[in-house]
XYZ file of C-alpha atoms in Angstrom:
208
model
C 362.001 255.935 5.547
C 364.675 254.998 8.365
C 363.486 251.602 8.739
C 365.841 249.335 11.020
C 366.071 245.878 12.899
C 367.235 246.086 16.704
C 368.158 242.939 18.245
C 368.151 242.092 22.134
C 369.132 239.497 24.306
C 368.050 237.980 27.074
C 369.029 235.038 29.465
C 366.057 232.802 31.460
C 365.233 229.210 31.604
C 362.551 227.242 29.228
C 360.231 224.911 31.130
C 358.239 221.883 28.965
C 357.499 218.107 29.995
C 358.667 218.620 33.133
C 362.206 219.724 32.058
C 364.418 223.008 32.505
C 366.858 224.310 30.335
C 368.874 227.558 30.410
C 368.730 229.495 27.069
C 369.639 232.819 25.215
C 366.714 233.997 23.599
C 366.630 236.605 20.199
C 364.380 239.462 20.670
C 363.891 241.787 17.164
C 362.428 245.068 16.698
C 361.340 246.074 13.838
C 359.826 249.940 13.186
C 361.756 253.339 12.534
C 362.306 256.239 14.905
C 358.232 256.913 15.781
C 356.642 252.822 15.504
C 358.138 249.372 16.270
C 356.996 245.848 16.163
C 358.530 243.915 18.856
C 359.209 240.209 18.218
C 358.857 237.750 21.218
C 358.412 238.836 24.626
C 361.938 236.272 26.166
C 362.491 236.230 30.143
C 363.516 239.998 31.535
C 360.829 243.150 30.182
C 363.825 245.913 31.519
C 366.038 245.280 28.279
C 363.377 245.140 25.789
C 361.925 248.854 27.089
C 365.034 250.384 26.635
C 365.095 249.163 23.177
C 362.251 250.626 22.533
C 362.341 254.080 23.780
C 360.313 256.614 23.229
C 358.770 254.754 20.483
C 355.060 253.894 20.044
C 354.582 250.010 20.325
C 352.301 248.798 17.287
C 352.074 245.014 18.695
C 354.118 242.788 20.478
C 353.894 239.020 18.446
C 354.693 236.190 20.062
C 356.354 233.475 17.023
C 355.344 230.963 19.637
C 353.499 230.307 22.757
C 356.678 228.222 24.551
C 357.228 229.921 28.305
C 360.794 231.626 27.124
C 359.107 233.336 24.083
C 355.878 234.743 26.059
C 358.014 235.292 29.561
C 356.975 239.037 30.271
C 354.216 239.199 27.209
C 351.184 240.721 29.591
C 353.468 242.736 31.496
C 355.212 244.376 28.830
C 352.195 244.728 26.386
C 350.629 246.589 29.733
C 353.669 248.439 30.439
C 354.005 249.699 26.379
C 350.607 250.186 26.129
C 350.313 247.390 23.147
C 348.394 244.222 22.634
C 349.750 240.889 22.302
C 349.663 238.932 19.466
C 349.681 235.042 19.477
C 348.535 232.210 16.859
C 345.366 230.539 18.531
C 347.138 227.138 17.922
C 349.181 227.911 20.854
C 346.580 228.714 23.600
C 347.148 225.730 25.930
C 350.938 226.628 26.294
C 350.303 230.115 26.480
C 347.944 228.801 29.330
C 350.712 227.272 30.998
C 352.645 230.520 31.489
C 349.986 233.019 31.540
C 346.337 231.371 32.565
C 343.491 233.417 32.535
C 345.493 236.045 30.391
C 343.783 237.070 27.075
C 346.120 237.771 23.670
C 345.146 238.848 20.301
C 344.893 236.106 17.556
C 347.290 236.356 15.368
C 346.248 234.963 11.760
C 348.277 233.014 9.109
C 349.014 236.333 6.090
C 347.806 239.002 8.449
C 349.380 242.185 7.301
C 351.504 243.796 10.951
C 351.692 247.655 9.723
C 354.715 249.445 10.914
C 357.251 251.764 9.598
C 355.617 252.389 5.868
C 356.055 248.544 5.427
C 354.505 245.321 6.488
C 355.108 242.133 8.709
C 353.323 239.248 6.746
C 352.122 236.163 8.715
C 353.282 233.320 7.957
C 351.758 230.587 9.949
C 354.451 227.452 10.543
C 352.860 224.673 12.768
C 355.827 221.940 13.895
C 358.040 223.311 16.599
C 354.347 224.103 18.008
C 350.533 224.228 16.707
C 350.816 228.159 16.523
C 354.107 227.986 15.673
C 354.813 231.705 13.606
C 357.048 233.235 11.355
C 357.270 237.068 10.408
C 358.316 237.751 6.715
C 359.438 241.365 5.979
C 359.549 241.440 2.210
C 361.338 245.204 1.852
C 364.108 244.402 3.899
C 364.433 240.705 3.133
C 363.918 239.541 6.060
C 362.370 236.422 8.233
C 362.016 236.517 11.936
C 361.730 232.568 12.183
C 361.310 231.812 16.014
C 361.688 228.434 16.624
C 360.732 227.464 12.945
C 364.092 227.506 11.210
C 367.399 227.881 12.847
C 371.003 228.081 11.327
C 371.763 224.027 10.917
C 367.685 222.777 11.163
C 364.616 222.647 12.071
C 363.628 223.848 15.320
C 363.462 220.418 17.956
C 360.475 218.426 18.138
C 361.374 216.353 20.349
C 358.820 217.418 23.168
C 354.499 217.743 23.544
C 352.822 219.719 20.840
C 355.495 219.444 18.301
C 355.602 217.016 15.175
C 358.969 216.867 13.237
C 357.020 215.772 9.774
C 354.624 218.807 10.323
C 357.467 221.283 10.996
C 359.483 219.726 7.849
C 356.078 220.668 5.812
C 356.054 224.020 7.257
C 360.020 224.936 6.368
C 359.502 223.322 2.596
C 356.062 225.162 1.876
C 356.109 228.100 3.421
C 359.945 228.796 4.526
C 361.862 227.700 1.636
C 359.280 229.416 -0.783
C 361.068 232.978 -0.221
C 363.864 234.407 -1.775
C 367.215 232.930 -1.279
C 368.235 236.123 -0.341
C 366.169 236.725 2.797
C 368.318 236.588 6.091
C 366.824 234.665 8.743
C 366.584 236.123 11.879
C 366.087 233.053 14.805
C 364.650 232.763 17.970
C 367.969 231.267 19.462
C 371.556 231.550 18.246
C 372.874 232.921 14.712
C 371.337 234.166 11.905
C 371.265 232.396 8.475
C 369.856 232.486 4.857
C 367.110 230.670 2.899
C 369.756 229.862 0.349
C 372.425 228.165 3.063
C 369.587 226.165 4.260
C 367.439 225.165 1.644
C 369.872 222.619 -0.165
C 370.262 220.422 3.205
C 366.248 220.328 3.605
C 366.803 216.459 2.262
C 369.237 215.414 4.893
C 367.330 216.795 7.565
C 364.758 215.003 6.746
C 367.402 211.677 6.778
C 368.019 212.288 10.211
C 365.036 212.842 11.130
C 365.618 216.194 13.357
């Protein structure tokens, strides 16, 4: 098996409460030569194509329904022949971006086949109600979106997120894996369970 992580960027702007804000967003793939997963759908579709190649598309899941991680989501799941996966908890700001557009639910410990492996659910309300991450046990990985970044939680500062909610999400379901597994953000550098787990309690001091 020739499983392997690809990682894309792309540049755009993130729209919420009225506010604008330039950001780099972290797009994964996850799959082998013949099937991929792709991992948020940030901004420009050209980029994340020619990632995938020739490649079938098994699904194209959405870790959250903010506009810079659903930018091109119909167009590319129409233009790779894939559906569109999205927690249900994040329908009204999917609605902002895309109304009228249908997605596939996306439930907390559904099992994303790809590769000879699996992409496990792992449903991680804070950032957002629908708020996602993707663990991928084999290769010790977590694709975290907005959940868990290198330094903190992702901000909650804005409608539809809850900072105690997201701090329950990171200590139940986030902190519960491995130490080992690298964490693979929606924004910025990567990190580990085990470099973030001890500051969980000053986090929580802060209050962000």
């Amino acid at each position: 098996m020739n499983l392997r992580i690809d990682h894309v960027v792309t540049t755009g702007v993130f729209e919420l409460d009225g506010g604008t804000w330039e950001v780099d967003n972290n797009i994964w793939l996850v799959g082998d030569d013949t099937d991929v997963v792709v991992i948020d759908a940030a901004h420009d579709s050209k980029p994340i194509i020619e990632a995938v190649g020739d490649r079938n598309v098994v699904a194209i899941v959405c870790t959250h329904g903010h506009n810079d991680h659903v930018t091109v989501a119909p167009q590319l799941g129409e233009q790779l022949h894939a559906p569109v996966l999205l927690h249900p908890g994040d329908r009204e700001l999917w609605e902002m971006t895309h109304p009228g557009q249908s997605f596939r639910q996306a439930s907390d410990e559904e099992r994303i086949a790809v590769a000879g492996t699996e992409l496990e659910v792992l449903h991680t309300p804070g950032h957002s109600p629908g708020s996602i991450c993707l663990h991928l046990p084999e290769a010790k990985a977590l694709f975290s979106g907005d959940t868990l970044f290198s330094g903190g939680p992702g901000a909650t500062g804005r409608s539809f997120s809850d900072f105690p909610t997201i701090i329950g999400s990171i200590r139940e379901r986030v902190f519960a894996l491995p130490e080992d597994t690298r964490v693979h953000t929606g924004h910025g550098d990567g990190t580990t369970i085990g470099t973030e787990a001890p500051h969980l309690a000053d986090w929580i001091a802060r209050g962000y």
